[in-house]
PDB file of C-alpha atoms in Angstrom:
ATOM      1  CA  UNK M 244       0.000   0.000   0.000  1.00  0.00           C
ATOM      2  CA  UNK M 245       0.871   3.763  -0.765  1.00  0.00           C
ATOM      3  CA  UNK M 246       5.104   3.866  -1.027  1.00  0.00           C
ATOM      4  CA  UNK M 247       5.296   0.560  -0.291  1.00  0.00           C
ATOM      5  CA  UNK M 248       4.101  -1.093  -3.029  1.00  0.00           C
ATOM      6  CA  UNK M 249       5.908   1.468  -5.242  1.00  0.00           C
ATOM      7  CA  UNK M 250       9.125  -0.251  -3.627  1.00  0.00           C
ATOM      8  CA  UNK M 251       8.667  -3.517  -5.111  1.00  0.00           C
ATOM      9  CA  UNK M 252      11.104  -6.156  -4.839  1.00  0.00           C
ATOM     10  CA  UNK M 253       9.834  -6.347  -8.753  1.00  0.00           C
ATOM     11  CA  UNK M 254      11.888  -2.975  -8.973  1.00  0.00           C
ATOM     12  CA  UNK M 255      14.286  -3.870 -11.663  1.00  0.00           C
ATOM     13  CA  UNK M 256      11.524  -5.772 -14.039  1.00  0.00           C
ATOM     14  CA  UNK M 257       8.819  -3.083 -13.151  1.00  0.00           C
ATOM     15  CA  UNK M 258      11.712  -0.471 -14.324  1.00  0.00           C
ATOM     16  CA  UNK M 259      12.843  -2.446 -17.779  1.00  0.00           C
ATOM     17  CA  UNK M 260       9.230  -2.353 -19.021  1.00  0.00           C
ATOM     18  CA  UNK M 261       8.574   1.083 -17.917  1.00  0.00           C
ATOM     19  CA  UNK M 262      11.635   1.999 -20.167  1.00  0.00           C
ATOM     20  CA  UNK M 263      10.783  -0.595 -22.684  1.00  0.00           C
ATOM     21  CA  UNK M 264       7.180   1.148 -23.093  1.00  0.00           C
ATOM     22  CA  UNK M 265       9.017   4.787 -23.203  1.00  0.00           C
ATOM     23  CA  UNK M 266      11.088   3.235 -26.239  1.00  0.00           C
ATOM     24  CA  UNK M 267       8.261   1.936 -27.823  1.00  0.00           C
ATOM     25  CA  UNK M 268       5.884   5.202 -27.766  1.00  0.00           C
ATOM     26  CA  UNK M 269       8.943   7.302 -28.411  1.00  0.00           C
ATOM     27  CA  UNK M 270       9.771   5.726 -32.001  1.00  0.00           C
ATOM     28  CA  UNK M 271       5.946   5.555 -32.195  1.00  0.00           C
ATOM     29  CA  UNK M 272       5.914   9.596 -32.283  1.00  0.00           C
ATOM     30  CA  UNK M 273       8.727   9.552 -35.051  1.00  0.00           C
ATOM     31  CA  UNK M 274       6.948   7.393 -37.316  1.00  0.00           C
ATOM     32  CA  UNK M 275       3.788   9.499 -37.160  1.00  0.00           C
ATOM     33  CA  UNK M 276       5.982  12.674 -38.527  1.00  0.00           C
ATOM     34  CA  UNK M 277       7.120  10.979 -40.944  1.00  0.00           C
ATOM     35  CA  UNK M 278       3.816   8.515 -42.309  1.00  0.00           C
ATOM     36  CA  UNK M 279      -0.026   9.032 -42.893  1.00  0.00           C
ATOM     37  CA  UNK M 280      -1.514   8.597 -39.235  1.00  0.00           C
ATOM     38  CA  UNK M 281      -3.470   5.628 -41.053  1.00  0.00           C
ATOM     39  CA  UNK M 282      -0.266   4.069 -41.638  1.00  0.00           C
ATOM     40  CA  UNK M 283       1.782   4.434 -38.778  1.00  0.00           C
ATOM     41  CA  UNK M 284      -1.894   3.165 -36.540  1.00  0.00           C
ATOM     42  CA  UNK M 285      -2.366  -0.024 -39.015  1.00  0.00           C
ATOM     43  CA  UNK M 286       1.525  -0.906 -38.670  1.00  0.00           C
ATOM     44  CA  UNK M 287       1.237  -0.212 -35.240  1.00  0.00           C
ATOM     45  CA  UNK M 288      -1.409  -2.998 -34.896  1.00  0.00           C
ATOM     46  CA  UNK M 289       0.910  -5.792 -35.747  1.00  0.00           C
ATOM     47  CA  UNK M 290       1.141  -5.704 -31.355  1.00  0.00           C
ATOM     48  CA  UNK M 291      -1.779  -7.524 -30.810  1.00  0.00           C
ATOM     49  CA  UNK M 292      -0.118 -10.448 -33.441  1.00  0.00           C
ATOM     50  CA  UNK M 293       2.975 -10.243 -31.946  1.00  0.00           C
ATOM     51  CA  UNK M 294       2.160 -10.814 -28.247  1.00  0.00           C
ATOM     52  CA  UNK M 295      -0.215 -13.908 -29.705  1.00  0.00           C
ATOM     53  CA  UNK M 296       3.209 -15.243 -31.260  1.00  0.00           C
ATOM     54  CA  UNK M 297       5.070 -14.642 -27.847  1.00  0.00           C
ATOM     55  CA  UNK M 298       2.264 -15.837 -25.446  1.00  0.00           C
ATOM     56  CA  UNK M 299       3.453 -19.206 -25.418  1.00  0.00           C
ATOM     57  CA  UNK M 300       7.039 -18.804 -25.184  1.00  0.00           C
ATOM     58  CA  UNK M 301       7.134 -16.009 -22.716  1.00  0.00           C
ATOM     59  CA  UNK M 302       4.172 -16.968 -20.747  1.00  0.00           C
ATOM     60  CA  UNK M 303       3.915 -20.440 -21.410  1.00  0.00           C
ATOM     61  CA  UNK M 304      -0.010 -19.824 -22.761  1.00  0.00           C
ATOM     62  CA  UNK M 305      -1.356 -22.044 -25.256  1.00  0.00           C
ATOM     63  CA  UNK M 306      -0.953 -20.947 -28.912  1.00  0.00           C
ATOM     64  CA  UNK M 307      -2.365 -22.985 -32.100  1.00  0.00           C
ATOM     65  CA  UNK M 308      -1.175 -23.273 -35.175  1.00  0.00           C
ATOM     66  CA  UNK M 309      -3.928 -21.251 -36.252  1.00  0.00           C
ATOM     67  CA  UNK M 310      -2.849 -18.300 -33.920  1.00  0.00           C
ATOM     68  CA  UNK M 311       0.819 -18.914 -35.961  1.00  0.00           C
ATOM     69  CA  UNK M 312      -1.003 -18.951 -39.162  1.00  0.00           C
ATOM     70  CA  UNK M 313      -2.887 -15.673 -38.314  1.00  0.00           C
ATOM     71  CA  UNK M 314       0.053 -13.746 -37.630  1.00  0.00           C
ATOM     72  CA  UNK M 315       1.703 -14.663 -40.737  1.00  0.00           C
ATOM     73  CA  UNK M 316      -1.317 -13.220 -42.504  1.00  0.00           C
ATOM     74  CA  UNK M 317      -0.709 -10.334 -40.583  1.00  0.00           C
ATOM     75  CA  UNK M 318       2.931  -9.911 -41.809  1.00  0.00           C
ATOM     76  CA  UNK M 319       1.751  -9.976 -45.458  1.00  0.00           C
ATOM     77  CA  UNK M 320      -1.009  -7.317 -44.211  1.00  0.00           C
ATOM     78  CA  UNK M 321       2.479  -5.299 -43.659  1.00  0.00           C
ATOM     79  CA  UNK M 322       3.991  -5.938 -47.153  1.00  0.00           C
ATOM     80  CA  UNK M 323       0.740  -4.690 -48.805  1.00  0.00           C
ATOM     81  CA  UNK M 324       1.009  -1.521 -46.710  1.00  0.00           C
ATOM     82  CA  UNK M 325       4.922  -1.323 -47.394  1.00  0.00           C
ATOM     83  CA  UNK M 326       4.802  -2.265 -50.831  1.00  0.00           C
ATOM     84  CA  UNK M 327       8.867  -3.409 -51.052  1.00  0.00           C
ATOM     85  CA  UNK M 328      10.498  -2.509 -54.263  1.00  0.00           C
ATOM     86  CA  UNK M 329       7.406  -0.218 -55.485  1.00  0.00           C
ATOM     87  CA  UNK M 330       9.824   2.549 -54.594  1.00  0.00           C
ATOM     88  CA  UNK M 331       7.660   4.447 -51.864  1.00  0.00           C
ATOM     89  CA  UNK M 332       8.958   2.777 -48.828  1.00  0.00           C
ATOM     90  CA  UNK M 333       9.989   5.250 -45.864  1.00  0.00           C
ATOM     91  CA  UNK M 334      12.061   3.814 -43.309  1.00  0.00           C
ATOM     92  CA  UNK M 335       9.834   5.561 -40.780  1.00  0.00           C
ATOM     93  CA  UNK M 336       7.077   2.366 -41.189  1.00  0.00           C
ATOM     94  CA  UNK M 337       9.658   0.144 -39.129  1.00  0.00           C
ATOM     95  CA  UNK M 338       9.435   2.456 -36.460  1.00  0.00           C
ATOM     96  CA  UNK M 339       5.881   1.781 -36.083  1.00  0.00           C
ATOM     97  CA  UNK M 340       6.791  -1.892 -36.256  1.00  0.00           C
ATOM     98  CA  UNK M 341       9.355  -1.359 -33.652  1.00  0.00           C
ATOM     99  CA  UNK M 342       7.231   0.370 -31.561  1.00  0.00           C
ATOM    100  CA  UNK M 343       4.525  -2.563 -31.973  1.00  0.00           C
ATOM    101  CA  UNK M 344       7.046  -5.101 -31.198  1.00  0.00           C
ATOM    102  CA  UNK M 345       8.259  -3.439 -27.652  1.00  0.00           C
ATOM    103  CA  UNK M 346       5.122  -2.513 -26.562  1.00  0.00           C
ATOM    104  CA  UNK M 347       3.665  -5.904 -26.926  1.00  0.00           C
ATOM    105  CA  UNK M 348       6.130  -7.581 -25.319  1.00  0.00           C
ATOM    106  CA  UNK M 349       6.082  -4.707 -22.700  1.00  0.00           C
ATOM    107  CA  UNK M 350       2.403  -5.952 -22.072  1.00  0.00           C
ATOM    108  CA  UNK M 351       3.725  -9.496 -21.976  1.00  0.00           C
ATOM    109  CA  UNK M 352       6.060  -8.593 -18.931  1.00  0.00           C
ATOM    110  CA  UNK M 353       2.368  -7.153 -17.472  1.00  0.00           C
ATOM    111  CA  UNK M 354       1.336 -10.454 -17.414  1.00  0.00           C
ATOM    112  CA  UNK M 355       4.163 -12.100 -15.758  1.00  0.00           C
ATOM    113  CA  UNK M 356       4.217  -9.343 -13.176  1.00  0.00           C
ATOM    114  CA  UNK M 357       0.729  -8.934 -12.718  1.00  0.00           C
ATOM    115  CA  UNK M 358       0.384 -11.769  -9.937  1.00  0.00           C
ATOM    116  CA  UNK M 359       2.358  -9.426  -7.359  1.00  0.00           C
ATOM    117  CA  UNK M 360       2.145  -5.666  -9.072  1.00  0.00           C
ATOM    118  CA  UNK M 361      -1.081  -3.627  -9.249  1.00  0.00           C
ATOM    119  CA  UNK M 362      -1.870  -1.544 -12.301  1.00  0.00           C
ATOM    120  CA  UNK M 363      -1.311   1.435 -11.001  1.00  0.00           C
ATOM    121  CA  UNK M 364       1.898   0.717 -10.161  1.00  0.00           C
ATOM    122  CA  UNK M 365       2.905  -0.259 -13.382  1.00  0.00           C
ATOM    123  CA  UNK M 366       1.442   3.140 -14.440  1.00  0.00           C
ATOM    124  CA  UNK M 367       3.596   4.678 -11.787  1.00  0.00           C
ATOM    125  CA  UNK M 368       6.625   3.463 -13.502  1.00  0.00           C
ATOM    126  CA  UNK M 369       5.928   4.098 -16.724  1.00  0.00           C
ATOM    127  CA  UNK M 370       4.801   7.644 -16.021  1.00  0.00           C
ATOM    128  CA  UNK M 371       8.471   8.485 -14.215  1.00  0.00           C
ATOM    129  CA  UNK M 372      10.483   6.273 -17.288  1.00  0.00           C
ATOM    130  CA  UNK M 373       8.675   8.757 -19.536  1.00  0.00           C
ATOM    131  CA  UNK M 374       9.552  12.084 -17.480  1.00  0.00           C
ATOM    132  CA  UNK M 375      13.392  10.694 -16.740  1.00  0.00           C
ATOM    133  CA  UNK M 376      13.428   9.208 -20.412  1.00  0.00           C
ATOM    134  CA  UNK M 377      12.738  12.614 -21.987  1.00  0.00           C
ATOM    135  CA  UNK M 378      14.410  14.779 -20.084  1.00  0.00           C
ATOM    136  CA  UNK M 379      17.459  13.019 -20.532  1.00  0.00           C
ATOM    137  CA  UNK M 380      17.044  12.465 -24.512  1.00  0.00           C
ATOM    138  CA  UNK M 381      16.458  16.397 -24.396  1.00  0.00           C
ATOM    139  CA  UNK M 382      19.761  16.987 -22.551  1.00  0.00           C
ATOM    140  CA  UNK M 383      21.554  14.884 -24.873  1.00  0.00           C
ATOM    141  CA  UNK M 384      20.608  16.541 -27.656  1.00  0.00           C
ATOM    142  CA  UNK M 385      20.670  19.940 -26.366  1.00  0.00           C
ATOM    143  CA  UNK M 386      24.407  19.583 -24.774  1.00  0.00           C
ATOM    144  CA  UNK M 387      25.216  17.762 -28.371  1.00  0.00           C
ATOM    145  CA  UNK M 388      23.952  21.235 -30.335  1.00  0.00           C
ATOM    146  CA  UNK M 389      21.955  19.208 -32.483  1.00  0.00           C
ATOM    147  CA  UNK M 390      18.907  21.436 -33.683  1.00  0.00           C
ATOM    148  CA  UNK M 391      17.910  20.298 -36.922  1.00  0.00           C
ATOM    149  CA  UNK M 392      17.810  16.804 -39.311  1.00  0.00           C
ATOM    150  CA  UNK M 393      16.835  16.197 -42.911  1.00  0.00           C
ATOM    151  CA  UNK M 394      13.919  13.174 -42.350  1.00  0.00           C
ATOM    152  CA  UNK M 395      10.746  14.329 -40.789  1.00  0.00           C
ATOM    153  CA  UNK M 396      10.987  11.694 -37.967  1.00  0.00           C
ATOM    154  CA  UNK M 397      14.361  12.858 -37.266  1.00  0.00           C
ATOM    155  CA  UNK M 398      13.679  16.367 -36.951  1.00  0.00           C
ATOM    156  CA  UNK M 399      11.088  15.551 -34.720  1.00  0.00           C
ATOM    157  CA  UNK M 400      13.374  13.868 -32.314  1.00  0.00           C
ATOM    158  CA  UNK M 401      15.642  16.516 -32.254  1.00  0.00           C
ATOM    159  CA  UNK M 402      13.240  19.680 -32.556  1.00  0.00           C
ATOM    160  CA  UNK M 403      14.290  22.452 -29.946  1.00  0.00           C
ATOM    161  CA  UNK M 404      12.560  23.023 -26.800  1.00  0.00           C
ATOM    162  CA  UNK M 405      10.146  26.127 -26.663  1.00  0.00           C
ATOM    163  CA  UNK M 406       7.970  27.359 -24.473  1.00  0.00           C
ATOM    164  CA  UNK M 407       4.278  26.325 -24.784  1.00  0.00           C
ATOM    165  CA  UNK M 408       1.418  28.659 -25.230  1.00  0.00           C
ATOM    166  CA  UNK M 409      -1.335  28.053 -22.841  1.00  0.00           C
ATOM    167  CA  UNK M 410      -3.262  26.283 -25.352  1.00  0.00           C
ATOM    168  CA  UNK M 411      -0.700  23.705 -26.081  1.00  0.00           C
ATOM    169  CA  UNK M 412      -0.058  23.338 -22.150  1.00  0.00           C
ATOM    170  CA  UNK M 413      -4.036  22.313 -22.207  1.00  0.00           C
ATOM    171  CA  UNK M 414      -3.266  20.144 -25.398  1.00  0.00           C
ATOM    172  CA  UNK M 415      -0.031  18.502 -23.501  1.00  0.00           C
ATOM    173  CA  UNK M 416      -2.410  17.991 -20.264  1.00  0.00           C
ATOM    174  CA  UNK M 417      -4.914  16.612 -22.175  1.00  0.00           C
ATOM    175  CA  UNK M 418      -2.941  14.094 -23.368  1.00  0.00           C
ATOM    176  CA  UNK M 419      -1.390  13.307 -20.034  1.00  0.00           C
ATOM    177  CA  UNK M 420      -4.681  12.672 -18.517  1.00  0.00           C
ATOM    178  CA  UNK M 421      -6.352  10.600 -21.368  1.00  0.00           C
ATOM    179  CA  UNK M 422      -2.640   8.657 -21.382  1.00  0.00           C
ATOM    180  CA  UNK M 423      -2.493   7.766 -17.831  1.00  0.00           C
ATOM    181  CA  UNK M 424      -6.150   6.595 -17.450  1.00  0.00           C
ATOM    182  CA  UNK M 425      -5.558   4.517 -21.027  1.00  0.00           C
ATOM    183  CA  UNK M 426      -2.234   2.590 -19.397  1.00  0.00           C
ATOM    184  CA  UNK M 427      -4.033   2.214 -16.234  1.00  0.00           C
ATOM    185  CA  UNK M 428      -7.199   0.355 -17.920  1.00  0.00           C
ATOM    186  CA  UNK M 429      -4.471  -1.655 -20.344  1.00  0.00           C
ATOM    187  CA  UNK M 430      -2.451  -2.781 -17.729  1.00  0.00           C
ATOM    188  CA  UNK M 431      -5.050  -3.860 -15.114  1.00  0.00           C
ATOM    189  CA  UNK M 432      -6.573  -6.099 -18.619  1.00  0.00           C
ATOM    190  CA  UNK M 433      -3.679  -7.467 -19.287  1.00  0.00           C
ATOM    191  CA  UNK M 434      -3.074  -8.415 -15.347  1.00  0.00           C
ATOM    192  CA  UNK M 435      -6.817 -10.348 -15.283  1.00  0.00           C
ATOM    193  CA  UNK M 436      -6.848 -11.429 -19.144  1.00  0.00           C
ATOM    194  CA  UNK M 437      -4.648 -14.005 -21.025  1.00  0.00           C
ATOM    195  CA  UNK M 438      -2.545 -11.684 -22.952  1.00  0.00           C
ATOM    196  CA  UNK M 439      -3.384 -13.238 -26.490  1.00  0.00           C
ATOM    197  CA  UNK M 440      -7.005 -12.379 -26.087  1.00  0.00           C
ATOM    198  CA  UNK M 441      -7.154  -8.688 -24.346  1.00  0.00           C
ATOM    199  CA  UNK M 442      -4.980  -7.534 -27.698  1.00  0.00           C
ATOM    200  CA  UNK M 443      -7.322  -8.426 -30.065  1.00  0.00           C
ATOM    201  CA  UNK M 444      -9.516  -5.644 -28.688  1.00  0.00           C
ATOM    202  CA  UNK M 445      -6.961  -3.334 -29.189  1.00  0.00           C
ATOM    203  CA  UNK M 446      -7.726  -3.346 -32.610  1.00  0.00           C
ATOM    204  CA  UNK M 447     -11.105  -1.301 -32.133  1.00  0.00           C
ATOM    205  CA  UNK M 448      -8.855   1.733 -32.092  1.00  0.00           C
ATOM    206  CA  UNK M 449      -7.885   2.197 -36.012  1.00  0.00           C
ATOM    207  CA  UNK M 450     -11.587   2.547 -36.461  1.00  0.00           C
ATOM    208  CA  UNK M 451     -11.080   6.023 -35.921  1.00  0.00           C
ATOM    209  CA  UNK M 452      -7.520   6.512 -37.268  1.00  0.00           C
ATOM    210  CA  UNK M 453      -8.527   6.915 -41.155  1.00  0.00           C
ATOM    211  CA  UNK M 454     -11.322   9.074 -40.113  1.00  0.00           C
ATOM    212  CA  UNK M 455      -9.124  11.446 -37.624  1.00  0.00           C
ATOM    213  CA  UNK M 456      -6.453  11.776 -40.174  1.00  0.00           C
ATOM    214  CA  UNK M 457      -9.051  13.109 -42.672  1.00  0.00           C
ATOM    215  CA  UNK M 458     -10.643  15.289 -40.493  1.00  0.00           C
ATOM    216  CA  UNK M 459      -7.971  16.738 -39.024  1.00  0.00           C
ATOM    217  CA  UNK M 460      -4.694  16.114 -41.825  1.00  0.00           C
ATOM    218  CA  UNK M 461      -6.644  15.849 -44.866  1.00  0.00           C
ATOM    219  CA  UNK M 462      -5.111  12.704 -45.385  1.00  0.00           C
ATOM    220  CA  UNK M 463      -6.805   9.912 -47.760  1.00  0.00           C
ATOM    221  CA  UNK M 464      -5.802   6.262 -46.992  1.00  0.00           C
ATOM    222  CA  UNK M 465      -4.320   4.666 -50.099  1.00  0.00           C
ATOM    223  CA  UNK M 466      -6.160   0.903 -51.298  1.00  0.00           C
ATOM    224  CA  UNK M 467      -2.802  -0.667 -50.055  1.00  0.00           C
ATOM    225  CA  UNK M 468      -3.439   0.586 -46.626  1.00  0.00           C
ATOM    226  CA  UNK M 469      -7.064  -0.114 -46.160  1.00  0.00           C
ATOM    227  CA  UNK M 470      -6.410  -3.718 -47.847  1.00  0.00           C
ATOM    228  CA  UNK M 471      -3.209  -4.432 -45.715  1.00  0.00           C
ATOM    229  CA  UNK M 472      -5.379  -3.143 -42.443  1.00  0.00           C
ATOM    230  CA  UNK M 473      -7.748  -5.279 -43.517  1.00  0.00           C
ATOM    231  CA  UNK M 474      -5.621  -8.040 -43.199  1.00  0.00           C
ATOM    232  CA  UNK M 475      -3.931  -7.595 -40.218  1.00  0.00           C
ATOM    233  CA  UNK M 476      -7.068  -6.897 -38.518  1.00  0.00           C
ATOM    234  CA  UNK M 477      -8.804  -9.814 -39.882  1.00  0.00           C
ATOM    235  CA  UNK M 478      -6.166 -11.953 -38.581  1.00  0.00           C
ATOM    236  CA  UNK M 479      -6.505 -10.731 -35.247  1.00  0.00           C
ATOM    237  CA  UNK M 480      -9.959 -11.040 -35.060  1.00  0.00           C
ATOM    238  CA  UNK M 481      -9.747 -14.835 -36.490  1.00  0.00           C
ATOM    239  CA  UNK M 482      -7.572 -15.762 -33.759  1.00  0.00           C
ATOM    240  CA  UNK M 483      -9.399 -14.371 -30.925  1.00  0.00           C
ATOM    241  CA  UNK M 484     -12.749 -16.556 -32.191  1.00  0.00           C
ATOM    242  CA  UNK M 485     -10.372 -19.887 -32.933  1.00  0.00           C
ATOM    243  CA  UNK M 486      -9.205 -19.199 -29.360  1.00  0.00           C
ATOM    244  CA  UNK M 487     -12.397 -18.536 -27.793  1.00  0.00           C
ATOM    245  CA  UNK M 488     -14.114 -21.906 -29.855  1.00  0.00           C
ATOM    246  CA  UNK M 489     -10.868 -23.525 -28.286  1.00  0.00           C
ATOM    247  CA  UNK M 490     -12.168 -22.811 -24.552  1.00  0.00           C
ATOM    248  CA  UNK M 491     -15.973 -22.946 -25.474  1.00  0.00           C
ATOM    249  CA  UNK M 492     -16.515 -19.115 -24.906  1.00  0.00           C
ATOM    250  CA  UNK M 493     -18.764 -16.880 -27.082  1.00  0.00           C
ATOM    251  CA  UNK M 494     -17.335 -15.867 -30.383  1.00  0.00           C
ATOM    252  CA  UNK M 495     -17.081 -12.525 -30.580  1.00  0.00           C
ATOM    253  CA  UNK M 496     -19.555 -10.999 -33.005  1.00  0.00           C
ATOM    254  CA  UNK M 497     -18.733  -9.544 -36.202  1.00  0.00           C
ATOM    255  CA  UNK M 498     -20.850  -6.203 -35.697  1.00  0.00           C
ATOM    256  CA  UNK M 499     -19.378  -5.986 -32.146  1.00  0.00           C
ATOM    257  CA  UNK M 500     -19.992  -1.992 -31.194  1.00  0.00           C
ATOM    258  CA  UNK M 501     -16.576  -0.469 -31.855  1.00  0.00           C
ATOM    259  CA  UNK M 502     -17.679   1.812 -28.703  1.00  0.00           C
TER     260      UNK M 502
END
């Protein structure tokens, strides 16, 4: 309870994923500078697949063939989107793949912890890796002199500091709060949930992505992205009802509110 449980003996594996999810939102930012929002979301969905594939060797939860099979399907959801050799790739998509990779196996190490670590102390952690994280990038790049880069994602990263208008202070705070409450919901899932099934509802979230990058960026997916979405999505989705068949539990519906 209270300061107590913030000094877990779990210290050094509460700290790792804390830093582990910093990473993993951090390269998520720079692939949004660079990439259609609708991209860098529907690459950024390959998480869900990925902790599926690690489930069973991390966690020792059962995964099918199937499950295997549906993240493949997934991958070649990502070469549609990338289209290699068409001479359009930007080296910004793997950062949303990165970023999909560490942060599911960042909810993976939720699971494993879970038994002994409340949510909000996970959130704790990840809140302070975030704070020390940037502070310290920022220092490195200030003391470096380093004010300027030629790729979009780059110049992100190393964009001087200014000071915020009040407006962007309630934008920033915004975002803190809405943050916060969203890792505190995810992690206290993934503490009660087999992993493999709470990130297939992750995918509910690019719903929205297409239409907030039109409304707001004026952006227009491309037919590679919808149909590699598509795919990715439908491979998640797949897997969650084999899985649920597997253990006799409702399939999930396929007009399941979004909401």
């Amino acid at each position: 309870v209270g300061l107590q449980a913030i000094l877990s003996k779990r210290f050094g594996m509460l700290t790792m994923r804390a830093f582990i999810q910093f990473s993993s939102y951090t390269v998520y930012y720079l692939a949004i500078a660079a990439l259609p929002l609708a991209d860098a979301v529907a690459l950024y969905f390959m998480a869900p697949l990925f902790i599926m594939a690690l489930a069973g060797p991390y966690l020792g939860e059962q995964v099918s063939w199937r499950t295997l099979a549906t993240v493949l399907v997934g991958l070649l959801g990502v070469l549609v989107m990338l289209r290699p050799g068409a001479g359009l790739f930007d080296w910004a998509a793997l950062l949303s793949l990165a970023s999909a990779a560490l942060y599911g196996f960042s909810q993976l190490m939720a699971r494993k912890i879970g038994d002994t670590e409340s949510s909000t102390v996970m959130a704790f952690y990840q809140n302070g890796a975030y704070l020390v994280g940037a502070a310290v990038v920022a220092g490195l790049f200030w003391m470096a002199g380093i004010t300027h880069a030629v790729h979009p994602s780059l110049e992100f990263l190393v964009r001087p500091w200014i000071w915020p208008t009040m407006a962007d202070f309630l934008k920033m705070g915004a975002c803190g709060f809405v943050a916060s409450a969203g890792m505190i919901l995810l992690s206290q899932a993934y503490r009660l949930a087999p992993a493999n099934r709470v990130a297939t509802f992750e995918y509910t979230g690019i719903i929205w992505t297409p239409l907030w990058g039109f409304l707001f960026f004026a952006e227009v997916p491309r037919a590679t992205t919808v149909i590699g979405a598509a795919l990715i999505i439908g491979a998640g989705l797949f897997a969650l009802n084999a899985s649920r068949r597997r253990t006799g539990e409702p399939a999930i519906a396929a007009t399941c509110d979004p909401a």
